[in-house]
Coordinates of C-alpha atoms in Angstrom, one line a residue:
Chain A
X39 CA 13.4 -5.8 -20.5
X40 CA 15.6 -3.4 -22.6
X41 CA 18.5 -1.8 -20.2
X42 CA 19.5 1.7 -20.7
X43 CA 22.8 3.4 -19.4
X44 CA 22.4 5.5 -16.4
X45 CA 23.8 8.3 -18.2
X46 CA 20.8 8.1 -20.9
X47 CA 18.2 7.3 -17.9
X48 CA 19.4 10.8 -16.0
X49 CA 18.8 12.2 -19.4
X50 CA 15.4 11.2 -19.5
X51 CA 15.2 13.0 -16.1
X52 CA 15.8 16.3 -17.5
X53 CA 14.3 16.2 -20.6
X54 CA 10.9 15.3 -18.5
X55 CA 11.6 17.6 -15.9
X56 CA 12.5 20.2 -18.4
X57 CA 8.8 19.5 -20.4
X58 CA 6.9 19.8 -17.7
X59 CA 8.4 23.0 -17.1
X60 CA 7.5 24.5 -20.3
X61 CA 4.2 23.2 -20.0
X62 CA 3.4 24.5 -16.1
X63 CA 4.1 28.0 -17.9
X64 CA 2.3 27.5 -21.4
X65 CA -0.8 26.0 -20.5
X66 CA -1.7 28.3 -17.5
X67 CA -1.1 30.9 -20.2
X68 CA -2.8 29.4 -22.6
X69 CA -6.2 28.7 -20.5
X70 CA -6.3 30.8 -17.5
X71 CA -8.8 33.7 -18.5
X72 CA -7.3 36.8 -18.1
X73 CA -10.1 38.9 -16.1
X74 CA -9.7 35.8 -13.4
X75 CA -8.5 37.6 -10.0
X76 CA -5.2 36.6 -9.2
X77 CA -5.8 33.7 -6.6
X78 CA -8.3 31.6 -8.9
X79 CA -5.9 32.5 -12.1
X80 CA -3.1 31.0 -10.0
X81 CA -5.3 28.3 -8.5
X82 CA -6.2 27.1 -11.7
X83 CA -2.5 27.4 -13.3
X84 CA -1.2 25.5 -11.1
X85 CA -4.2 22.9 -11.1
X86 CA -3.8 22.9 -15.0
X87 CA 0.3 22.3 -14.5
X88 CA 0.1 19.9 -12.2
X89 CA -2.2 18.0 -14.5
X90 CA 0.0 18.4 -17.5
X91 CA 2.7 17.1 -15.4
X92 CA 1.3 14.0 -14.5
X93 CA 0.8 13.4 -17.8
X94 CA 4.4 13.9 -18.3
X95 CA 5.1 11.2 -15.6
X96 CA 2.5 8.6 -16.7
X97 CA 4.4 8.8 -20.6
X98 CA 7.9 8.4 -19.2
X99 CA 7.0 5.8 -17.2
X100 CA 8.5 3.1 -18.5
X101 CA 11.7 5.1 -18.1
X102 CA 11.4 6.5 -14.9
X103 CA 10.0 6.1 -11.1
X104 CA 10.4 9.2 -8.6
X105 CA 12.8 11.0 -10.9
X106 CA 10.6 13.2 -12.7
X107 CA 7.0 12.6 -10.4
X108 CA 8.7 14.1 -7.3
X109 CA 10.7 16.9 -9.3
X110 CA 7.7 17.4 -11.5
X111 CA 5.3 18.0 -8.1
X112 CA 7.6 20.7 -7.3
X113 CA 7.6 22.8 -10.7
X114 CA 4.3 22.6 -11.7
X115 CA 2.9 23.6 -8.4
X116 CA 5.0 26.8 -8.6
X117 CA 5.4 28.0 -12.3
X118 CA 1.7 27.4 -12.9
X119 CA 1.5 30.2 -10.4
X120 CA 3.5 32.4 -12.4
X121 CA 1.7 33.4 -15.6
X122 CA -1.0 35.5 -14.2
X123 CA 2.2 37.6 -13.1
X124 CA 3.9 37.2 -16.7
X125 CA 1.3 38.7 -19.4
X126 CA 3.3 40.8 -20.8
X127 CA 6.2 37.7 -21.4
X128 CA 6.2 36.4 -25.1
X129 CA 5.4 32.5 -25.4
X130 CA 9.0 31.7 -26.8
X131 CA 10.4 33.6 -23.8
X132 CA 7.5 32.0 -21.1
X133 CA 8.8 28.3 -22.5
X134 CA 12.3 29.2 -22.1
X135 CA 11.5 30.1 -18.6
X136 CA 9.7 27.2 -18.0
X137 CA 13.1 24.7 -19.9
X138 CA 15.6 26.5 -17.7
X139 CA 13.6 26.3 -14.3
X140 CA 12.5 22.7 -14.7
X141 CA 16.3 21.6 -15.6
X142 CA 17.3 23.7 -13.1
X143 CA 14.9 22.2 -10.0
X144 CA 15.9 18.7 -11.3
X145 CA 19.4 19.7 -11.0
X146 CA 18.8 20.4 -6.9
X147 CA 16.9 17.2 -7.3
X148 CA 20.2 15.7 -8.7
X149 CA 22.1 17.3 -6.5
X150 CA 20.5 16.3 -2.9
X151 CA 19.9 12.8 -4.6
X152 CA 23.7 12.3 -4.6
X153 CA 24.4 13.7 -0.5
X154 CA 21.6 11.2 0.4
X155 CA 22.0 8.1 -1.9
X156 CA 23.8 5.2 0.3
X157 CA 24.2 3.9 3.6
X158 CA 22.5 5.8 6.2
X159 CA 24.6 6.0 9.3
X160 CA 23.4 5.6 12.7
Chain M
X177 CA -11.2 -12.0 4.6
X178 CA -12.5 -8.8 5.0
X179 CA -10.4 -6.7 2.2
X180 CA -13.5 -5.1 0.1
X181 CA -12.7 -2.5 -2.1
X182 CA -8.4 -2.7 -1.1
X183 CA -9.0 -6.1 -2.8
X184 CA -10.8 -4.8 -5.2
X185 CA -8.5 -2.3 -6.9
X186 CA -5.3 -4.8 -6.8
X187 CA -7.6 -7.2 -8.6
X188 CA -8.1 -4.6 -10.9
X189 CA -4.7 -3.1 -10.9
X190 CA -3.3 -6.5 -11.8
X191 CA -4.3 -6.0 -15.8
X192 CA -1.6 -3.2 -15.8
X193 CA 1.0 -3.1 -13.1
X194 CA 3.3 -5.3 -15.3
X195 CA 3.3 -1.8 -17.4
X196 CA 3.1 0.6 -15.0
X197 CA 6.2 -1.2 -12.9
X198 CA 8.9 -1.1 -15.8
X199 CA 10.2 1.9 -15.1
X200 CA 11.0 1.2 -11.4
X201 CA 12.6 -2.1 -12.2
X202 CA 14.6 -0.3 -14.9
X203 CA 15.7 1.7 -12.1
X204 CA 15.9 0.2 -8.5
X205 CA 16.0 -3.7 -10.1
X206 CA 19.6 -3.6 -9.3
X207 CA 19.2 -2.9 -5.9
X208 CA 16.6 -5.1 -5.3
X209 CA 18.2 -8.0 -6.9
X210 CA 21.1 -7.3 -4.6
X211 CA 18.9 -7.3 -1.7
X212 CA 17.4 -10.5 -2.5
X213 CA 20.9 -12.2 -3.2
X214 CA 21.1 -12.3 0.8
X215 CA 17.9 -14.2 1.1
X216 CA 18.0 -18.1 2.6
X217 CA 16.8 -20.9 3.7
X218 CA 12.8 -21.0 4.0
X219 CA 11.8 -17.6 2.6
X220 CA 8.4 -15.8 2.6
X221 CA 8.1 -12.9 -0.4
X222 CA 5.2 -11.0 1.0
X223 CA 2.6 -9.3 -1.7
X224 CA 3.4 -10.9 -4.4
X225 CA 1.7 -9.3 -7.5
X226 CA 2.0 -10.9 -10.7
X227 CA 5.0 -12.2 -9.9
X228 CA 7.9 -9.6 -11.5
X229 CA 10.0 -10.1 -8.6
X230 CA 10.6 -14.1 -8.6
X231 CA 13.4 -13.3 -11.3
X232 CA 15.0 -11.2 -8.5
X233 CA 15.4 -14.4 -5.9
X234 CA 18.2 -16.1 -6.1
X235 CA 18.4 -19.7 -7.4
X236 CA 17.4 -23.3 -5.1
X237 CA 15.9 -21.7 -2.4
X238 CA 12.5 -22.8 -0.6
X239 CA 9.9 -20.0 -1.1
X240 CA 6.6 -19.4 -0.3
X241 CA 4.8 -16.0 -1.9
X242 CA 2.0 -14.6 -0.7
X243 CA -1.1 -12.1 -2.3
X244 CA -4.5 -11.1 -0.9
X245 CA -5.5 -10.8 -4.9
X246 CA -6.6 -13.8 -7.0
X247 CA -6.3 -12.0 -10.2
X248 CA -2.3 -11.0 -9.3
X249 CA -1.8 -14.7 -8.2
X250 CA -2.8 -16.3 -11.4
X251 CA -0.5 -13.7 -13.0
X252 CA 2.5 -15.0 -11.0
X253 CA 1.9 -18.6 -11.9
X254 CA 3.6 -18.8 -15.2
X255 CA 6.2 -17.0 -13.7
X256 CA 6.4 -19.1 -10.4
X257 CA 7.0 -22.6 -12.9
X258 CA 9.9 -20.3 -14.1
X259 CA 11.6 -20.1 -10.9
X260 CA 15.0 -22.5 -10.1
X261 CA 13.7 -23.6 -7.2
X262 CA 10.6 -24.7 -4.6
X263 CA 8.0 -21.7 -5.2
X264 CA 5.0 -22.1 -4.1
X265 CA 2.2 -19.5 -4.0
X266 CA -1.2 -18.6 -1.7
X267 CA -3.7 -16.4 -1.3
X268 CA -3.3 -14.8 2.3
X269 CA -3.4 -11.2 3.8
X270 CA -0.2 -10.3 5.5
X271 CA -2.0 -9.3 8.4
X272 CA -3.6 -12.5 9.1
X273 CA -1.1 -15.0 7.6
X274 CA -1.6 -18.8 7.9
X275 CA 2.0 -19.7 9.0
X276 CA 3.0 -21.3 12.5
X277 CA 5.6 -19.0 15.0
X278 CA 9.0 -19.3 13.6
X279 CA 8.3 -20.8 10.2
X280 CA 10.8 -18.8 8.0
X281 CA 14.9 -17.8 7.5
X282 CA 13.7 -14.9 5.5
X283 CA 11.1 -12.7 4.9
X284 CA 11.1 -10.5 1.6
X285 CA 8.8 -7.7 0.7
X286 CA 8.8 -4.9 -2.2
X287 CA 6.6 -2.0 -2.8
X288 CA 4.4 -4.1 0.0
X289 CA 3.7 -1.7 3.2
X290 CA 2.9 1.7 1.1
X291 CA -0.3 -0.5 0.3
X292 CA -1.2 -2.9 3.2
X293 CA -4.1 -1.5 5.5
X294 CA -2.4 -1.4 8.8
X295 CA 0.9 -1.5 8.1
X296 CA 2.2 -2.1 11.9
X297 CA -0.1 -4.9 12.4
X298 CA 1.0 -6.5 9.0
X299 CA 4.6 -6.0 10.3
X300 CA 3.6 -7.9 13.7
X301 CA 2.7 -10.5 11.7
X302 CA 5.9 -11.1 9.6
X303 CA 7.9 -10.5 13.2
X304 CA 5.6 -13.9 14.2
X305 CA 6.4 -16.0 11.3
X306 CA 10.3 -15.0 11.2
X307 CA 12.7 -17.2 13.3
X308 CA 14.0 -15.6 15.9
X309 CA 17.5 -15.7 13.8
X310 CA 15.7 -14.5 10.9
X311 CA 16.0 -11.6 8.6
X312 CA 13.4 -9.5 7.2
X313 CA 14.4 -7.4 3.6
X314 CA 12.3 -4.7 2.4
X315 CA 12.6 -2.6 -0.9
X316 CA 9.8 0.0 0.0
X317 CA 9.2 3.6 -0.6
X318 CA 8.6 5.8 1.9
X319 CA 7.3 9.4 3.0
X320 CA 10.1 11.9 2.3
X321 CA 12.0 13.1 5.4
X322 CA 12.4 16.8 4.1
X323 CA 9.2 18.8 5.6
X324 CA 8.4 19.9 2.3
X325 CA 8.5 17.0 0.1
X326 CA 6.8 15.0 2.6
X327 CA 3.9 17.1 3.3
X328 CA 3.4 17.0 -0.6
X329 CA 3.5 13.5 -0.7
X330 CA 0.9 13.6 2.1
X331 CA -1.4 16.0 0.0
X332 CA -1.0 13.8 -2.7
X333 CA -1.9 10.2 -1.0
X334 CA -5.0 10.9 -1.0
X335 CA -5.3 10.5 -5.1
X336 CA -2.7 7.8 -5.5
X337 CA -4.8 6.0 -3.3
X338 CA -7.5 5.9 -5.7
X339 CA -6.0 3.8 -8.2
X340 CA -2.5 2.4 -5.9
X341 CA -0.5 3.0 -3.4
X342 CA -0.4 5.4 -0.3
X343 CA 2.8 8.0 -0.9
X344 CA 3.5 8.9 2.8
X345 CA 3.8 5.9 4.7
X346 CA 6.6 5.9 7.4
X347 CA 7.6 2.5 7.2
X348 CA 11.1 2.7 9.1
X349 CA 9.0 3.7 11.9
X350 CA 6.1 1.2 11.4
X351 CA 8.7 -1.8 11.0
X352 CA 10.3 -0.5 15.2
X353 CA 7.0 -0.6 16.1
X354 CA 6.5 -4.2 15.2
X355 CA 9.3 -5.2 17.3
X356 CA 12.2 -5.2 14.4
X357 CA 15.3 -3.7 14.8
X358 CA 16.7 -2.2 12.0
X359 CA 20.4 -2.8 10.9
X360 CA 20.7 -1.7 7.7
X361 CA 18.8 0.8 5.7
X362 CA 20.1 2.5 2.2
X363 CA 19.0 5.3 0.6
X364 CA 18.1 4.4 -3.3
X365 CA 16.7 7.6 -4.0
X366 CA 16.6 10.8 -1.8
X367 CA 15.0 8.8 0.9
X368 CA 11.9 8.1 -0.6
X369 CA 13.5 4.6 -2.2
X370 CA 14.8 2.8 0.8
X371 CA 16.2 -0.4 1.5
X372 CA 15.6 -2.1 5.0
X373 CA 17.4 -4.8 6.5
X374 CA 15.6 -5.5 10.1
X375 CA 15.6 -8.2 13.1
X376 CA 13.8 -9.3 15.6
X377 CA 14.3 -7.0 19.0
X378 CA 16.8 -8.9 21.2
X379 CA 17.8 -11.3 19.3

């Protein structure tokens, strides 16, 4: 088995993190109808995110474990929410949303990873 | 053995965990190997699977591994002529295992309890088989302790129980239930990826 440098491995966490993001926002978009009411249209965006990002998870697998599933959980279920609320957002602009808020949960991710990874105490 | 359809789906699951396990030894393999390192003497490595984790033991030691599944366990035999040592493999559930009271030094498992059917009574048993000065080593993940990620993981169980393992088992509990007392445990990631060291209660 090929070993990879931790540094290039937390990569791989954001970049997937990061693609699931922009496809929780895109896809909803892309498929939701738009004269749905607004709890199927987010219903079904966040059922069609949360599908895209286990696709997401299955292809990195060989890279990754919990890094991007658990992370991944969390963005898709919110931003495939969000588009019903964002028709008037251009596509480049919804994707960039999507980037910046699925680096930015696996940062918190990254973040609460490091005050709990070691020793537990008492 | 009455396993049914849980011994169905490892059979089946056996074709592709090799492939669907690379990325958590590319991860956690360090850790587990590390864990392993403190195995000795006569040592039991629960759930076996196709064998990935025999390169994790250390050299010359007496093992006997264990799986309910017959398609995993012929998996694992190339592998187990591999090992540096005695390695011998059966077919046995870990909640009825064919071993005499105080049989073993160590007892290993990985990724064993999110999938065994009652986990406290498959923990009883390894409490049996350990000598009372024995050590039990688990690499297992867990259910989240944050509220939030852990109900998640509870909404999710349901589906990776279809095709694997339960996601919200609470396995540091489950293992003081069995009689163990814990005296280590290590956070690999969040605490979802946990490391257990336990004993027997009292001894």
């Amino acid at each position: 088995m090929r070993e990879y440098s931790p540094a290039f491995l937390r990569g791989v966490d954001y970049v997937g993190a990061m693609i699931i993001g922009a496809s929780s926002v895109l896809l909803p978009r892309l498929l939701v109808p738009h004269g749905w009411g607004m709890a199927a249209s987010m219903a079904l965006g966040m059922a069609l995110a949360m599908t895209a990002a286990f696709f997401v998870t299955i292809l990195l697998s060989p890279l990754t474990a919990f890094e991007v599933a658990v992370p991944g959980m969390i963005i898709s279920m919110t931003l495939g929410m969000l588009p019903p609320h964002l028709i008037s957002v251009s596509f480049p602009r919804l994707a960039l949303v999507g980037v910046l808020a699925g680096a930015a949960t696996q940062l918190v991710f990254h973040v609460y990873d490091m005050s709990l990874h070691g020793e537990v105490k008492g | 053995m009455k396993l049914g359809g849980e011994l169905v789906k490892w059979d089946r699951a056996a074709e592709s965990i090799d492939k669907t396990a690379v990325g958590v030894e590319r991860r956690y393999g360090k850790y587990k190997r590390n864990l392993f390192a403190g195995a000795r003497g006569r040592t039991l490595l629960v759930a076996a699977g196709t064998g990935q984790d025999f390169a994790s033991l250390p050299e010359n030691l007496r093992v006997t591994a264990v799986d309910f599944s017959r398609a995993m366990l012929e998996k694992a035999r190339p592998r187990a002529a591999l090992y540096k040592g005695s390695l011998n493999l059966a077919r046995m559930d870990v909640q009825r295992l064919a071993f005499r009271d105080g049989t073993f030094d160590t007892i290993l498992t990985s990724c064993t309890f999110c999938s065994v059917r009652d986990p406290v009574e498959g923990l009883r048993e390894l409490n049996r088989v350990l000598k009372p000065d024995g050590r039990l080593m688990m690499f297992e993940h867990v259910r989240a302790g944050n509220p939030f990620l852990g109900i998640l993981m509870d909404l999710m169980t349901p589906v990776s129980r279809l095709v694997g393992p339960d996601l919200n088992r609470r396995t540091g509990e489950n293992v003081r239930k069995a009689g163990f007392e814990i005296v280590r445990e290590f956070n690999v990631y969040l605490d979802i990826v946990k490391i257990f060291e336990a004993i027997k209660r009292g001894a």
